[in-house]
Coordinates of C-alpha atoms in Angstrom, one line a residue:
X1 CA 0.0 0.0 0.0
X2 CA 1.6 3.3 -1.0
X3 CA 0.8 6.7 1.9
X4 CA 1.5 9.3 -0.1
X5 CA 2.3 13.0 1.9
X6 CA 2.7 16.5 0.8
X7 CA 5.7 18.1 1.5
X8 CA 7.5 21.4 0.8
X9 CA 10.4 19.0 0.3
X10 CA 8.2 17.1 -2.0
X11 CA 7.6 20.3 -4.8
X12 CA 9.8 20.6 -7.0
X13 CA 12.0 24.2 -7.6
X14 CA 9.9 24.7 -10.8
X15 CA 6.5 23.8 -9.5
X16 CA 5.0 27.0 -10.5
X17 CA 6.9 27.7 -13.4
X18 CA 5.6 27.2 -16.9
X19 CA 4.9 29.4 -19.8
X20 CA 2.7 32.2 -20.0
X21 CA 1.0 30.7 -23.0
X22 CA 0.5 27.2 -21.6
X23 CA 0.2 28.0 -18.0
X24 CA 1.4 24.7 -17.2
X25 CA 1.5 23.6 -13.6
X26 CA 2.7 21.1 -12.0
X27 CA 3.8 19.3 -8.5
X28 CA 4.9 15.9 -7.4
X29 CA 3.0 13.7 -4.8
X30 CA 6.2 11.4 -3.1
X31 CA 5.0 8.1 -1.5
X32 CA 6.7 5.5 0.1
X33 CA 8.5 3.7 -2.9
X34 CA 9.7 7.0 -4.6
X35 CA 7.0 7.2 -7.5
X36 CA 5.5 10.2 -8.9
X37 CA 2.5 11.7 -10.4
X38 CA 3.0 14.7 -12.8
X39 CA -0.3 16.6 -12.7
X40 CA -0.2 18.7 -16.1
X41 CA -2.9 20.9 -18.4
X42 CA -3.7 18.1 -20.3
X43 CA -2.7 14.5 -18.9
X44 CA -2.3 12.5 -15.6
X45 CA 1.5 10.6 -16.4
X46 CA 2.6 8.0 -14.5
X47 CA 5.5 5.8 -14.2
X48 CA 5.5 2.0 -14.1
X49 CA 5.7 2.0 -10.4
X50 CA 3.2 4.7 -9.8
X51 CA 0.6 2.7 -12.1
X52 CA 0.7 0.1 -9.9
X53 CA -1.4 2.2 -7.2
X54 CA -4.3 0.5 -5.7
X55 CA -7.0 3.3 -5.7
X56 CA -9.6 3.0 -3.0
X57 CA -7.8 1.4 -0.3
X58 CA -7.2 4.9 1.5
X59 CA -9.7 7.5 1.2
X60 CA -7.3 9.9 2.4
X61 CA -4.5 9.1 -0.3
X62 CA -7.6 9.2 -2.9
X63 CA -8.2 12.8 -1.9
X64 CA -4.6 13.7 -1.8
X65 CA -4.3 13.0 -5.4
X66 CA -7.2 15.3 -6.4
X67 CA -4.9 18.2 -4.7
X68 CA -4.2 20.8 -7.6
X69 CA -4.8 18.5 -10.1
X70 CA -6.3 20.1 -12.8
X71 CA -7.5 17.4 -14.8
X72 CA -10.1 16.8 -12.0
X73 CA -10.5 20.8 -11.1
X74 CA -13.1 23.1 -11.8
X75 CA -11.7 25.7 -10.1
X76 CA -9.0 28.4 -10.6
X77 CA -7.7 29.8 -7.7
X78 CA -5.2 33.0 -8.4
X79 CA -3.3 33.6 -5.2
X80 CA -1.6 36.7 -3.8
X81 CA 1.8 35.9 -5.5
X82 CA -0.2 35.5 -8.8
X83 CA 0.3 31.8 -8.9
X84 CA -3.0 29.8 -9.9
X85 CA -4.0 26.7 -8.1
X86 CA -6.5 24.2 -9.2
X87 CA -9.4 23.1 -7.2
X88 CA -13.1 21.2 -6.6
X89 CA -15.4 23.8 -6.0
X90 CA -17.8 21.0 -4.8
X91 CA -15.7 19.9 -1.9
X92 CA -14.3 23.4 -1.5
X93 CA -17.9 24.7 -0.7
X94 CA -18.5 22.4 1.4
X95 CA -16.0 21.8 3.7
X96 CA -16.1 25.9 4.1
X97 CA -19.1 28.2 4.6
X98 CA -16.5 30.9 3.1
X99 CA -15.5 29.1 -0.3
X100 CA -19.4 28.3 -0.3
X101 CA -20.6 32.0 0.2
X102 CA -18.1 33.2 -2.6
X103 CA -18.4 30.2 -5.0
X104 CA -22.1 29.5 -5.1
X105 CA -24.4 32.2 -3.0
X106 CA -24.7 35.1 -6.2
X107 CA -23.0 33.2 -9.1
X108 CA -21.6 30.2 -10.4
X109 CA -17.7 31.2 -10.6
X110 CA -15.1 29.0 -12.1
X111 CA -12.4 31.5 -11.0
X112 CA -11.6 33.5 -7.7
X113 CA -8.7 35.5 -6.5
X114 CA -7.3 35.5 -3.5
X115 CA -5.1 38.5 -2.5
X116 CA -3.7 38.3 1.0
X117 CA -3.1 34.7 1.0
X118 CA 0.2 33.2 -0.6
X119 CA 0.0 29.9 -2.7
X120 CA 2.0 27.8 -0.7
X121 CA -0.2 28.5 2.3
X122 CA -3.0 27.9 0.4
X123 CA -1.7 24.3 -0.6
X124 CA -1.7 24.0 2.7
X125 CA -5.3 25.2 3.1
X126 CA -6.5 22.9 0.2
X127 CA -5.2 19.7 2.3
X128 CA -6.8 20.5 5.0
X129 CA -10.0 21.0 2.9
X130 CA -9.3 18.0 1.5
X131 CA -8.1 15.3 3.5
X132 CA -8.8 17.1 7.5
X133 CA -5.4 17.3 8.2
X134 CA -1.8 18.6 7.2
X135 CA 1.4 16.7 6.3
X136 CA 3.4 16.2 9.0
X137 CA 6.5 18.6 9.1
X138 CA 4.3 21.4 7.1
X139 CA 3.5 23.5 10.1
X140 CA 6.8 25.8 11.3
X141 CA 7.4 28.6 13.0
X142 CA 7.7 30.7 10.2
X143 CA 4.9 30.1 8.2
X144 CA 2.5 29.3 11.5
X145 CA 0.9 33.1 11.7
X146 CA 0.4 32.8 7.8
X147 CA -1.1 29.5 8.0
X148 CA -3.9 30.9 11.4
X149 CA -4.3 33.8 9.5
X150 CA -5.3 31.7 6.0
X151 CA -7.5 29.1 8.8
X152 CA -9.1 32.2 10.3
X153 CA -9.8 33.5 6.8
X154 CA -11.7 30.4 5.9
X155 CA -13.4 29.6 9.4
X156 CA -11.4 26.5 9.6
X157 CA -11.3 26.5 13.3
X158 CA -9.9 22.8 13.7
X159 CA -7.0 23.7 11.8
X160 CA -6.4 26.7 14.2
X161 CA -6.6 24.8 17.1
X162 CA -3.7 22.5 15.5
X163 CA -1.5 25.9 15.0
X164 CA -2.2 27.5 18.4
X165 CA -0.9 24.8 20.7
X166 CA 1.7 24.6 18.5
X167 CA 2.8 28.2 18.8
X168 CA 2.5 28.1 22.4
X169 CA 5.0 25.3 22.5
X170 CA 7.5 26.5 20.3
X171 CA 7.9 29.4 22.7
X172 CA 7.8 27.0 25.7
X173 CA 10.7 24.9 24.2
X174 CA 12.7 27.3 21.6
X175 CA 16.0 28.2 22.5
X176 CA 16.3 31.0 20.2
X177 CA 14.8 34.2 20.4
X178 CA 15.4 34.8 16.7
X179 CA 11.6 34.5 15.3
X180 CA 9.4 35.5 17.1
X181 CA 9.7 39.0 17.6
X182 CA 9.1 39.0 13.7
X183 CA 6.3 36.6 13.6
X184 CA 4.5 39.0 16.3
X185 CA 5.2 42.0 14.3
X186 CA 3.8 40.1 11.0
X187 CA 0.3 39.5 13.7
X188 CA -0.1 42.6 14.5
X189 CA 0.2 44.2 11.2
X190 CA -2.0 41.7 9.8
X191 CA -4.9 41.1 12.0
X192 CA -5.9 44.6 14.0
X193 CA -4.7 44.4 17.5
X194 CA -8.4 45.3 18.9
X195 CA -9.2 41.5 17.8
X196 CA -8.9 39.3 20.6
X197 CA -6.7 36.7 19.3
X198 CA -5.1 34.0 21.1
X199 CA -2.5 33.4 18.7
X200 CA -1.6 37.4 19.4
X201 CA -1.8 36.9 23.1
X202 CA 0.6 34.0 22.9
X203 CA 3.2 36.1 21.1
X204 CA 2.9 38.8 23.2
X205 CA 3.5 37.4 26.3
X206 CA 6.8 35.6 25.3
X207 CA 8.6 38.4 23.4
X208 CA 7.7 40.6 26.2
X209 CA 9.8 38.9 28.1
X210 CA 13.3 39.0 25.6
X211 CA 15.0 41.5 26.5
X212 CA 14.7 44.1 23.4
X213 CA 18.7 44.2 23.6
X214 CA 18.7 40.6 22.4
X215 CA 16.3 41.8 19.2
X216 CA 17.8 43.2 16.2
X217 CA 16.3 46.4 15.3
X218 CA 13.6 46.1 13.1
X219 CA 12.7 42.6 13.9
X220 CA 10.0 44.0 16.0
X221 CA 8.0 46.8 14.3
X222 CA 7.1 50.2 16.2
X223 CA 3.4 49.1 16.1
X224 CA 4.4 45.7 17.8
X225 CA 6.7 47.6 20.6
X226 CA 3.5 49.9 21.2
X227 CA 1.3 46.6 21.1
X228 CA 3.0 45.8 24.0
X229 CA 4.2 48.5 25.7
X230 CA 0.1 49.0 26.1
X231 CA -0.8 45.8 26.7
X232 CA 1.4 43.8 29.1
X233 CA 2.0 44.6 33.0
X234 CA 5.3 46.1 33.1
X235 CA 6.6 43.9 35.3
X236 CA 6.5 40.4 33.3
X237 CA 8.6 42.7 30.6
X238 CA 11.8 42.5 30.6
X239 CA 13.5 45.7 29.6
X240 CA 13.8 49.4 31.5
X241 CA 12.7 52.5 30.2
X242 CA 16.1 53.9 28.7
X243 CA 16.6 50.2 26.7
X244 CA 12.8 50.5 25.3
X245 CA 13.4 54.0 24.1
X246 CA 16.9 53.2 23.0
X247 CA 15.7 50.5 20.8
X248 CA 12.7 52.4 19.1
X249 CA 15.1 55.3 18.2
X250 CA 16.9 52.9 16.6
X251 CA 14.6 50.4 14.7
X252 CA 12.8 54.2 13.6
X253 CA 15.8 55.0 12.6
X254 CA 16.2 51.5 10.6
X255 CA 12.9 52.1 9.1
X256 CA 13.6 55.6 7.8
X257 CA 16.6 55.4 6.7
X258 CA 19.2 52.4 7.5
X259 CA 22.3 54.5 6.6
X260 CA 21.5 56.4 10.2
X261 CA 21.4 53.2 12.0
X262 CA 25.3 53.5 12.8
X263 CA 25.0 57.2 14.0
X264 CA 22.6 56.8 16.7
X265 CA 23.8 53.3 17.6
X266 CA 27.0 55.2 18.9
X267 CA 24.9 58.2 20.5
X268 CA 22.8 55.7 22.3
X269 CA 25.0 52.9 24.2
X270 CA 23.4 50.4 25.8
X271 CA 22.4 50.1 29.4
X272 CA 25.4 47.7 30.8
X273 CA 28.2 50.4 29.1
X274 CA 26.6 53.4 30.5
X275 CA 26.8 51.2 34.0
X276 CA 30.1 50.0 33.7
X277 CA 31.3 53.6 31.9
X278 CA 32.7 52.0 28.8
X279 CA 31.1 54.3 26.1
X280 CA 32.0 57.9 24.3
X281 CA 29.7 60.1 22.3
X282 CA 31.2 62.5 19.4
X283 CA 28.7 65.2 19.6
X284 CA 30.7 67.5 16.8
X285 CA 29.2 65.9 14.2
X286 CA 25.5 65.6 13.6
X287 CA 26.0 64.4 10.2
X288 CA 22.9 66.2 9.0
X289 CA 20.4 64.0 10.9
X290 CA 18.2 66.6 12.1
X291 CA 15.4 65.6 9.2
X292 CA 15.9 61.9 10.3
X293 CA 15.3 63.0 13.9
X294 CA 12.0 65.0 13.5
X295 CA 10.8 61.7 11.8
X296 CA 12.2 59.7 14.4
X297 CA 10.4 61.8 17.3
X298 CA 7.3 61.2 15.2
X299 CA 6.9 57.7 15.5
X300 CA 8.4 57.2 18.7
X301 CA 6.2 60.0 20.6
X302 CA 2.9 57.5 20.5
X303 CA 5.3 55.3 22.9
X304 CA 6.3 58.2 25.5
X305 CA 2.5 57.8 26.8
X306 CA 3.8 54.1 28.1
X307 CA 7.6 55.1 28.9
X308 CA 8.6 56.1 32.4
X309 CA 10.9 58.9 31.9
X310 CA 11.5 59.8 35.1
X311 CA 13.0 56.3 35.9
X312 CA 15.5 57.2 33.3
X313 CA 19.0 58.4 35.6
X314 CA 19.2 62.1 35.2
X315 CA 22.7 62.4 33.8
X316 CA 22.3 59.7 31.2
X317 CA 18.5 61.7 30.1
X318 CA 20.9 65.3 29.9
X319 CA 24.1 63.8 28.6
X320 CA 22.4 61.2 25.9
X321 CA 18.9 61.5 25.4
X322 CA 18.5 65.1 25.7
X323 CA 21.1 66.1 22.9
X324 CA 19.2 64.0 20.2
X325 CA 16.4 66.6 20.3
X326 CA 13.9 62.9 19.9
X327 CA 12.1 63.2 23.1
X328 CA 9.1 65.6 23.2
X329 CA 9.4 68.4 24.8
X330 CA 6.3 68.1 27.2
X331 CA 7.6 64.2 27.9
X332 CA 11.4 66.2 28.7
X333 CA 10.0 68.5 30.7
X334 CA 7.9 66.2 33.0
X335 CA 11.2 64.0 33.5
X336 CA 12.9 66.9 34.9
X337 CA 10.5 67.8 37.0
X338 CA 10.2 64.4 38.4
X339 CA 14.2 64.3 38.3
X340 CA 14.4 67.6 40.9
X341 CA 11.7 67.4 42.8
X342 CA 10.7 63.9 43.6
X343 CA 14.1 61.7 43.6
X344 CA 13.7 61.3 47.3
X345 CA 10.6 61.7 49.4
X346 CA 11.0 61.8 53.0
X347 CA 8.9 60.0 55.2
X348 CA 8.8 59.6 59.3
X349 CA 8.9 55.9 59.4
X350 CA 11.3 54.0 61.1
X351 CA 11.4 50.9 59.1
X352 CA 12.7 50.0 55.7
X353 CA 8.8 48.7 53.8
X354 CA 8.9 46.6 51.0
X355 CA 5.3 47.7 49.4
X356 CA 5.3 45.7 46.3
X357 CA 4.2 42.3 46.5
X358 CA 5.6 39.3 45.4
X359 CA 8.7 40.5 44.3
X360 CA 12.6 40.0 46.5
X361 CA 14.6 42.4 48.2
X362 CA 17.2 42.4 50.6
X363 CA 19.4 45.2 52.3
X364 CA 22.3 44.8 53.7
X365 CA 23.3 46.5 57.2
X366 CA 26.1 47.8 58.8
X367 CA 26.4 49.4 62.3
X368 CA 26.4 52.6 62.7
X369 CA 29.7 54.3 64.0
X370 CA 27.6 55.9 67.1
X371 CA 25.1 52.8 67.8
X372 CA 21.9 54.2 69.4
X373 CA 19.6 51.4 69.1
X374 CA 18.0 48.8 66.3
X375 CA 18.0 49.3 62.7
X376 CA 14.9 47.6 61.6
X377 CA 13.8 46.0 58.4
X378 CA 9.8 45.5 57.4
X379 CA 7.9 44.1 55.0
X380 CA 4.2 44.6 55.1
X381 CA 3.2 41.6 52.1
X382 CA 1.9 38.5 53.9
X383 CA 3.8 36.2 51.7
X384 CA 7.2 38.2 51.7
X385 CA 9.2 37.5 54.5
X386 CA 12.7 37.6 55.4
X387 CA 14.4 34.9 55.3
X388 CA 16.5 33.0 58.6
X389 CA 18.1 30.4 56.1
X390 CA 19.5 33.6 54.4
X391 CA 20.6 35.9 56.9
X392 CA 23.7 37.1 58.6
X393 CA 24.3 35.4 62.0
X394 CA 24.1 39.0 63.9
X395 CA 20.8 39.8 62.4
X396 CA 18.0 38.8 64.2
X397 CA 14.4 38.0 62.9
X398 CA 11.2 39.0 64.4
X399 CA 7.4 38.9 64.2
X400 CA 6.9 35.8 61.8
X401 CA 10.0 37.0 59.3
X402 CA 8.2 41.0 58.7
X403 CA 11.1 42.5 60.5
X404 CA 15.1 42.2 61.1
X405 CA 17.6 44.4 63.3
X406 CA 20.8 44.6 64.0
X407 CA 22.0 43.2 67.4
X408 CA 24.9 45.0 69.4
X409 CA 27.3 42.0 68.6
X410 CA 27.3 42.9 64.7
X411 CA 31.1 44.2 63.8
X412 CA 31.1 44.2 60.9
X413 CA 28.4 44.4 57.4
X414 CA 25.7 41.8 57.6
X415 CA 22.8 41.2 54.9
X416 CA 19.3 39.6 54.7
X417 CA 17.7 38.1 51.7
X418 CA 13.7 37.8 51.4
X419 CA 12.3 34.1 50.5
X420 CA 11.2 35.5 47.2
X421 CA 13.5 35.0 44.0
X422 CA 13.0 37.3 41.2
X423 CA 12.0 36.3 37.4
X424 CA 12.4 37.7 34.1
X425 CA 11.3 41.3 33.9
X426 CA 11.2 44.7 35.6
X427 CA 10.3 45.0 39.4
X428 CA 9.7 47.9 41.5
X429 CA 9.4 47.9 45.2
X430 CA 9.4 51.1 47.7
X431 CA 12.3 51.0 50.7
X432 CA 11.8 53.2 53.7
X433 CA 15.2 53.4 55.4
X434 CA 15.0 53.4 59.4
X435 CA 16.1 56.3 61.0
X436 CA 19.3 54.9 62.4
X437 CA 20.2 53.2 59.4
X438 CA 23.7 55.6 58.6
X439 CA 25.3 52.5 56.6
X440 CA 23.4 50.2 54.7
X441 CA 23.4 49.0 50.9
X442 CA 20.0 47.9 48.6
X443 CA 20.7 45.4 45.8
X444 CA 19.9 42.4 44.4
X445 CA 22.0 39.1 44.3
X446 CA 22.3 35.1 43.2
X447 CA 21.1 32.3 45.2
X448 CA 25.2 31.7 45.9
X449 CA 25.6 34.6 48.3
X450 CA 27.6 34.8 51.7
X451 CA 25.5 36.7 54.0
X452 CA 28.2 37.4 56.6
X453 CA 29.8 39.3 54.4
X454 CA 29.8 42.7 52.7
X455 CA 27.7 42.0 49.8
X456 CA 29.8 44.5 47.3
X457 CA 32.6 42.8 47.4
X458 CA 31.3 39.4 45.7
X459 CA 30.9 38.9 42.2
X460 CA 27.4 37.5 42.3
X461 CA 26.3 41.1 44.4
X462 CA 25.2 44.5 43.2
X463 CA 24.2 47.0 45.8
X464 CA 24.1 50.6 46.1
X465 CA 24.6 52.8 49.2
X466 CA 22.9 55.1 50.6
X467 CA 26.0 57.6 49.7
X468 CA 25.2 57.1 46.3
X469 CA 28.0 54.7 45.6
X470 CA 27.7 51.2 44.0
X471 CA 29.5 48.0 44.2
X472 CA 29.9 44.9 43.1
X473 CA 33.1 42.4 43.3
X474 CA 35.1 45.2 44.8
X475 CA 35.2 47.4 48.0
X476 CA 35.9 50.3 45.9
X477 CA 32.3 51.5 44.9
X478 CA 31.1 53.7 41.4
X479 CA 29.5 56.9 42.1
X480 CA 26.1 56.3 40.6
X481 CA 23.7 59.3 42.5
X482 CA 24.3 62.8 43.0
X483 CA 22.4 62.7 46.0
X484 CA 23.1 61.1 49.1
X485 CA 19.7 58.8 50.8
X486 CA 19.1 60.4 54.0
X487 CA 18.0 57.5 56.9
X488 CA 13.7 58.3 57.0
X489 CA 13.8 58.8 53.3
X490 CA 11.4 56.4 50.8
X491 CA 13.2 55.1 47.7
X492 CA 11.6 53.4 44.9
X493 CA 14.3 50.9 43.8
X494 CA 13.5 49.2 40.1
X495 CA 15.3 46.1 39.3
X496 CA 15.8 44.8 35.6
X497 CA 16.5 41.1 36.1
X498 CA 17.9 40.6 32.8
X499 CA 21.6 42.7 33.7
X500 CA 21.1 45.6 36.5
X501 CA 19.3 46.9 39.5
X502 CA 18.3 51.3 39.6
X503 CA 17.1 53.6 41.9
X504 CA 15.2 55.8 39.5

């Protein structure tokens, strides 16, 4: 018994080729002893193996064989890339209230065209219509949105639910980034983002959380970044407000004109140089951008409404952003403001709160040069506590894990973790410092961590003083604020899991 399957692998480079004046077609059908059926214009040839078929033992195989056959078509289908495919109009009606409505409700039609649908997709379509299913191997990642789309088209809503489970285990299991953030950008400039589409949902909620440094410009459209930038909680994405702006400049400037790719990439260094201070900007020469720029602001300034500005550290918003002349001016002048007068709010609480919930924090004390009593710790969140497993030996835990302090044996820096770890994305928590907290240090660190000891001077640590200074791996710390955090003072700390932690 022959099984015969239709494969991309199976058509041959010329299958649509043919003269204009013949508009010949043709395709091969492989099985599992290697014969082949050559549909043409005006014959069904076979070789001597392929005669030797036994028709009607599979009615699946039967069907397969009527598949752009024209010698048993009554139907021309002319597809978006002009190619014409060959079809029952019969079977096509009725395995689709679509094909039926167009073929049959006003006029017989021995022709139709199809313009948004491609004909390898619709080969697809027409084995689905035919048989109920799709060769195995024919559904990818690539052509999965095109092949929903084309299902969604025809109402064919078994053959979406094959392609959405699909979908949502590619991203499960992929270990490359590489298509999707195109494939989501092909969604939502094909299907209108109002639509509530679980394919789109899908999408959206894995590349939200690639960081957009990982995502070559221009694999994910403007539209797409503003998809999501309006549609998914900040904090299951994973990238900060300077790396979101950063990388609309530059895929706007991709868009526009590619050429100016090179110019802003070195005016706009990523996140991790501007930390670690490994970048230089030439402002002398502008190059004669400032036309690209005024069409850059333009379709970047729908995505100010969902980009914290004020989170952006004030020298790197003066020194980088500001001198690109992108941002709007009412979006620059509300970050300033914000900037000056609400870095630090001061607050008469004694403890340090943690008023986000869910998400890890730990601070790391020291005692102060003139001890006068406790520093003290709180979290208010039922299920965030501070941890005893993960504590310094001079700290000491009270009521149920809300609270630690400092005991009058501690000597030297000790740190406390919460019993919460971080995920992908961007967190924000507030920290009220107590009162009599003179030295300590906010940060984030591994699950490797040696909580006896000063936490900036391990590798897997990064904290930042309330002098301003930061550390990690070294006890010489980076001056990182202007402004030194007064003891009583609230602190909004915002962590991006992917690379770095900020105070905004």
């Amino acid at each position: 018994m022959s099984f015969f399957n239709i494969s991309r692998q199976s058509l041959p480079t010329d299958f649509f080729s043919g003269s204009s004046n013949t508009n010949r077609r043709r395709f091969t059908i492989s099985n599992s002893s290697r014969s082949s059926v050559i549909a043409s214009d005006s014959c069904i040839s076979r070789n001597s193996s392929a005669s030797l078929i036994d028709r009607g033992s599979s009615l699946t195989n039967d069907l397969k064989f009527l598949i752009n056959n024209q010698r048993y078509s009554d139907l021309e289908i002319r597809c978006k890339d002009g190619q014409v495919l060959y079809g029952c109009r019969a079977i096509l009606a009725a395995r689709s209230s679509v094909l039926d409505s167009m073929l049959y409700d006003k006029k017989s039609s021995s022709r139709i065209t199809l313009s948004e649908i491609d004909s390898f997709i619709m080969i697809i379509i027409l084995e689905f219509l035919y048989t109920g299913s799709i060769s195995e191997g024919i559904l990818t990642v690539e052509n999965s949105f095109e092949i929903y789309f084309a299902a969604n088209y025809f109402r064919l809503n078994k053959l979406q639910d094959l392609v959405i489970p699909f979908v949502y285990e590619s991203c499960r299991t992929s270990t490359s980034n590489d298509c999707f953030p195109k494939l989501f950008s092909k969604a939502i400039g094909t299907i209108s983002p109002l639509t509530n589409n679980e394919i789109i949902t899908i999408l959206m909620e894995y590349v939200a959380r690639i960081p957009l440094d990982d995502i070559e410009y221009g694999q994910l459209s403007i539209e797409a970044l503003h998809f999501l930038l309006s549609n998914v909680d900040r904090t299951s994405f994973a990238t900060g407000d300077y790396s979101i702006l950063r990388y609309a400049i530059l895929t706007s400037a991709k868009e526009i004109a590619p050429d100016a790719v090179n110019f802003f990439e070195k005016r706009l260094p990523t996140l991790y140089a501007i930390f670690q201070d490994d970048y230089t900007i030439d402002y002398s020469k502008d190059m004669g951008y400032s036309n690209i720029c005024v069409s850059i602001s333009k379709k970047i300034n729908p995505l100010c409404e969902y980009i914290d500005l004020s989170s952006i550290d004030e020298k790197v918003f003066k020194k980088i952003l500001l001198p690109l002349r992108l941002i709007p001016p009412q979006s620059s002048t509300d970050s300033n403001n914000f900037v000056h007068d609400a870095s630090v709010q001061h607050r008469g609480e004694t403890a340090l709160t943690n008023t986000n919930k869910g998400f890890p924090s730990y601070l790391v004390m020291s005692p102060e040069r003139e001890f006068s009593g406790n520093q003290v710790i709180s979290s208010p969140a039922p299920d965030l506590k501070w941890s005893d497993l993960m504590c310094g030996p001079n700290l000491q835990i009270l009521d149920d894990g809300s609270k630690v302090i400092t005991t009058t044996q501690a000597e030297s820096t000790q740190s406390v973790r919460a019993n919460y770890l971080m995920t992908n994305g961007v967190h924000m928590w507030d920290i009220i410092v107590g009162r009599n907290s003179k030295l300590a240090w906010i940060g984030v660190c591994t699950e490797e961590y040696n909580f006896p000891y000063f936490s900036g001077s391990q590798p897997n640590a990064w904290v930042m003083g309330l002098d301003g200074y930061c550390y990690n791996n070294s006890n010489r710390g980076v001056k990182f604020l202007d402004v030194k955090i007064k003891s009583g003072s609230k602190i909004t700390v915002q962590t991006l899991s992917n690379c770095d932690f900020k105070v905004p």
